[in-house]
PDB file of C-alpha atoms in Angstrom:
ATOM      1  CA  UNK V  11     -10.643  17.956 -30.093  1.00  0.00           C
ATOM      2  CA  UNK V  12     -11.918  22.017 -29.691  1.00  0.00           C
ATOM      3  CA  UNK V  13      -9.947  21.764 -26.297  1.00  0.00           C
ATOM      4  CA  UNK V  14      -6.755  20.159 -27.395  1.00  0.00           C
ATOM      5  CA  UNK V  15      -6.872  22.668 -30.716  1.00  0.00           C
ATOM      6  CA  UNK V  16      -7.067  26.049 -28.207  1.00  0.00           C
ATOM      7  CA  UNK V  17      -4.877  24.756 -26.346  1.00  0.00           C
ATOM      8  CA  UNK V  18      -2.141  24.265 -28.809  1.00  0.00           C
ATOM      9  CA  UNK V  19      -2.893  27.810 -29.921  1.00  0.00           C
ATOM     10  CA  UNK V  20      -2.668  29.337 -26.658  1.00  0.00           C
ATOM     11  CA  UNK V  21       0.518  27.676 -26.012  1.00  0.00           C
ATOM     12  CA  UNK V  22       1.968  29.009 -29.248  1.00  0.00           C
ATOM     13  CA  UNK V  23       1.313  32.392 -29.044  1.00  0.00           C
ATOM     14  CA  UNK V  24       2.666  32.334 -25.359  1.00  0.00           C
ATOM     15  CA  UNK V  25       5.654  31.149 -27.049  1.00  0.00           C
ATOM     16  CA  UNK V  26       6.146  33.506 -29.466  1.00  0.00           C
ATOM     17  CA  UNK V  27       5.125  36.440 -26.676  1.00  0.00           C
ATOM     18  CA  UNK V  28       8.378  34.780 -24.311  1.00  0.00           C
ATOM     19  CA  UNK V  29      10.482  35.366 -27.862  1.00  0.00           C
ATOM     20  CA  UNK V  30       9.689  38.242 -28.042  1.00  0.00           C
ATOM     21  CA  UNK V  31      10.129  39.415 -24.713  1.00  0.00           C
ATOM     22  CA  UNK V  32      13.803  37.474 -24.479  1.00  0.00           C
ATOM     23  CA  UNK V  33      14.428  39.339 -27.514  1.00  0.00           C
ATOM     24  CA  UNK V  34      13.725  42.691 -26.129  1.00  0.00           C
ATOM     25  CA  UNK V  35      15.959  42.082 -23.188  1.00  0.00           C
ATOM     26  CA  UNK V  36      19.011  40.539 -25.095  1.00  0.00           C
ATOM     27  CA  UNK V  37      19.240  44.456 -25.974  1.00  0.00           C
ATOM     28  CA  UNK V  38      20.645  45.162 -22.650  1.00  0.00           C
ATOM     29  CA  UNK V  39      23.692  42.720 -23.095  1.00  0.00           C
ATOM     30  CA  UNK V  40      26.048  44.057 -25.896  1.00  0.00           C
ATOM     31  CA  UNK V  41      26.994  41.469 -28.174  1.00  0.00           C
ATOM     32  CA  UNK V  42      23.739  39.238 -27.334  1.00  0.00           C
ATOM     33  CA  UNK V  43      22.126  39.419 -30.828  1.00  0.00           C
ATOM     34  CA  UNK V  44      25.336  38.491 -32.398  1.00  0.00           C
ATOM     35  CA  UNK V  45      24.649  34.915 -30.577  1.00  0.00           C
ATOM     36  CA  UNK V  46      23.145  31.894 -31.793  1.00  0.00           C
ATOM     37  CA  UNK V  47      20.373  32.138 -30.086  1.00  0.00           C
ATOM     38  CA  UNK V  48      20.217  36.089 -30.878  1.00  0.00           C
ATOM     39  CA  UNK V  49      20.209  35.429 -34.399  1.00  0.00           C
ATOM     40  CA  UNK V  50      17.360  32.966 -34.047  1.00  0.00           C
ATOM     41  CA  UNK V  51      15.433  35.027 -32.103  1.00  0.00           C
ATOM     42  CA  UNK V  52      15.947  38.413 -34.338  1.00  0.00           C
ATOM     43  CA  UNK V  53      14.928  36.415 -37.500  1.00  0.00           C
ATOM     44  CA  UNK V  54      11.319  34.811 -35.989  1.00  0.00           C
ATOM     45  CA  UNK V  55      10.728  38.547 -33.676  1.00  0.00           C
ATOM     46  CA  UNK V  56      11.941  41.122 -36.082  1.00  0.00           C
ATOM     47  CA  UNK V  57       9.311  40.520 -38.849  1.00  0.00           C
ATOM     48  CA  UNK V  58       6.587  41.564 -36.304  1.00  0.00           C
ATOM     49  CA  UNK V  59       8.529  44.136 -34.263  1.00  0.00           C
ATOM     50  CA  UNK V  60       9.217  46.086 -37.353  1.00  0.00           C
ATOM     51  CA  UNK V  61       5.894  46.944 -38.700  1.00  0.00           C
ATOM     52  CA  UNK V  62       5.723  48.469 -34.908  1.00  0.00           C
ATOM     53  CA  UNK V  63       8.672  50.427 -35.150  1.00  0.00           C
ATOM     54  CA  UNK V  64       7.641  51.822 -38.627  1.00  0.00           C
ATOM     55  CA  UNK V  65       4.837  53.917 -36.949  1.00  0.00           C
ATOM     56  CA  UNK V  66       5.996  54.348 -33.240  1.00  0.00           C
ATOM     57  CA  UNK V  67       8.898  56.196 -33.019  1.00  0.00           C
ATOM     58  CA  UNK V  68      11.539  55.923 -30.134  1.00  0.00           C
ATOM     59  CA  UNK V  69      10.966  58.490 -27.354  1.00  0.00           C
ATOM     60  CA  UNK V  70      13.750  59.540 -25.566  1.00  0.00           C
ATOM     61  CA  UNK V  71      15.965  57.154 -27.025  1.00  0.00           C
ATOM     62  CA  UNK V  72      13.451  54.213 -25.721  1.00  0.00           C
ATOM     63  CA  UNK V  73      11.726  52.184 -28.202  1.00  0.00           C
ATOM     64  CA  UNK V  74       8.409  51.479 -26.949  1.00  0.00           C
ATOM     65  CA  UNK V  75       6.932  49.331 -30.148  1.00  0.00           C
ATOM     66  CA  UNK V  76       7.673  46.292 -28.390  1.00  0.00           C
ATOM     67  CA  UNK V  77       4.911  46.857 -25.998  1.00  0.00           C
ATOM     68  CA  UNK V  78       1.920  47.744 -28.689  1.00  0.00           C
ATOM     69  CA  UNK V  79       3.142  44.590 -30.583  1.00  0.00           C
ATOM     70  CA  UNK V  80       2.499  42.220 -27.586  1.00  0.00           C
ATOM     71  CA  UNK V  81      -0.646  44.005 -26.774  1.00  0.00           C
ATOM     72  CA  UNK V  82      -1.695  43.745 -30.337  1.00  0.00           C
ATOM     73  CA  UNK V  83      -0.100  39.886 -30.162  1.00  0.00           C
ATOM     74  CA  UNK V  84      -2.851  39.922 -27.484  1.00  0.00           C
ATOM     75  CA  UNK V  85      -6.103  41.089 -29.190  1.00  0.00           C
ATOM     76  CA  UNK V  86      -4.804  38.503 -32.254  1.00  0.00           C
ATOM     77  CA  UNK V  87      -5.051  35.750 -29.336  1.00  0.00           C
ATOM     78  CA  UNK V  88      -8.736  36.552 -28.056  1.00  0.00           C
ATOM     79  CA  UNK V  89     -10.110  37.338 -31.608  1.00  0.00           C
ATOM     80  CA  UNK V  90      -9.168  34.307 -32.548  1.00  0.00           C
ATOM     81  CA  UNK V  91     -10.118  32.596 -29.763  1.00  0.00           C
ATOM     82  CA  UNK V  92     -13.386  34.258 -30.259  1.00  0.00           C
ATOM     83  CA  UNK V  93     -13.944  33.309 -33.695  1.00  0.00           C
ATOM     84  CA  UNK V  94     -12.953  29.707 -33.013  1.00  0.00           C
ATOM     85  CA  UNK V  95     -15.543  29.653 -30.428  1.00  0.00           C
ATOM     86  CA  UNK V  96     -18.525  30.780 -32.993  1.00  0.00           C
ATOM     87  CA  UNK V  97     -17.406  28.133 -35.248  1.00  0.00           C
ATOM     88  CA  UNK V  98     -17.060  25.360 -33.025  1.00  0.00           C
ATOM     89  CA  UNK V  99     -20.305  25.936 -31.068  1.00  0.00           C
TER      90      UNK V  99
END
């Protein structure tokens, strides 16, 4: 059951790091957030990109809070995996 439960958890936040990602690049194609799938996208990845963007400001015209929130997307993923591992075992 421990296996099938990580699992499921490590395939979700791989998920949500790919919408993220698609997200980010949908910037370079005008129009693409005015989409369907844009939309979709901007209303599940915006929540977390913006508490980035509140204290990382663009450099250079680049916006660079993208990158801290999958690498903080990332810690989320190993804490958790390391408190489900003290629990279980």
């Amino acid at each position: 059951m421990s296996g099938l439960l990580v699992t499921i958890i490590s395939r979700l936040f791989q998920l949500y790091q790919l919408a993220i990602v698609v997200y980010i690049l949908m910037s370079w194609f005008p129009g693409a957030y005015n989409t369907r799938v844009g939309q979709f996208l901007g209303q599940i990845c915006e929540p977390f990109l913006s508490i980035f963007r509140r204290f990382i400001p663009a450099i250079a015209g680049l916006d660079f809070s993208p990158i801290i929130a999958l690498l903080v997307l990332q810690l989320a993923e190993s804490g958790l995996f390391y408190l489900l591992t003290l629990i279980m075992y």
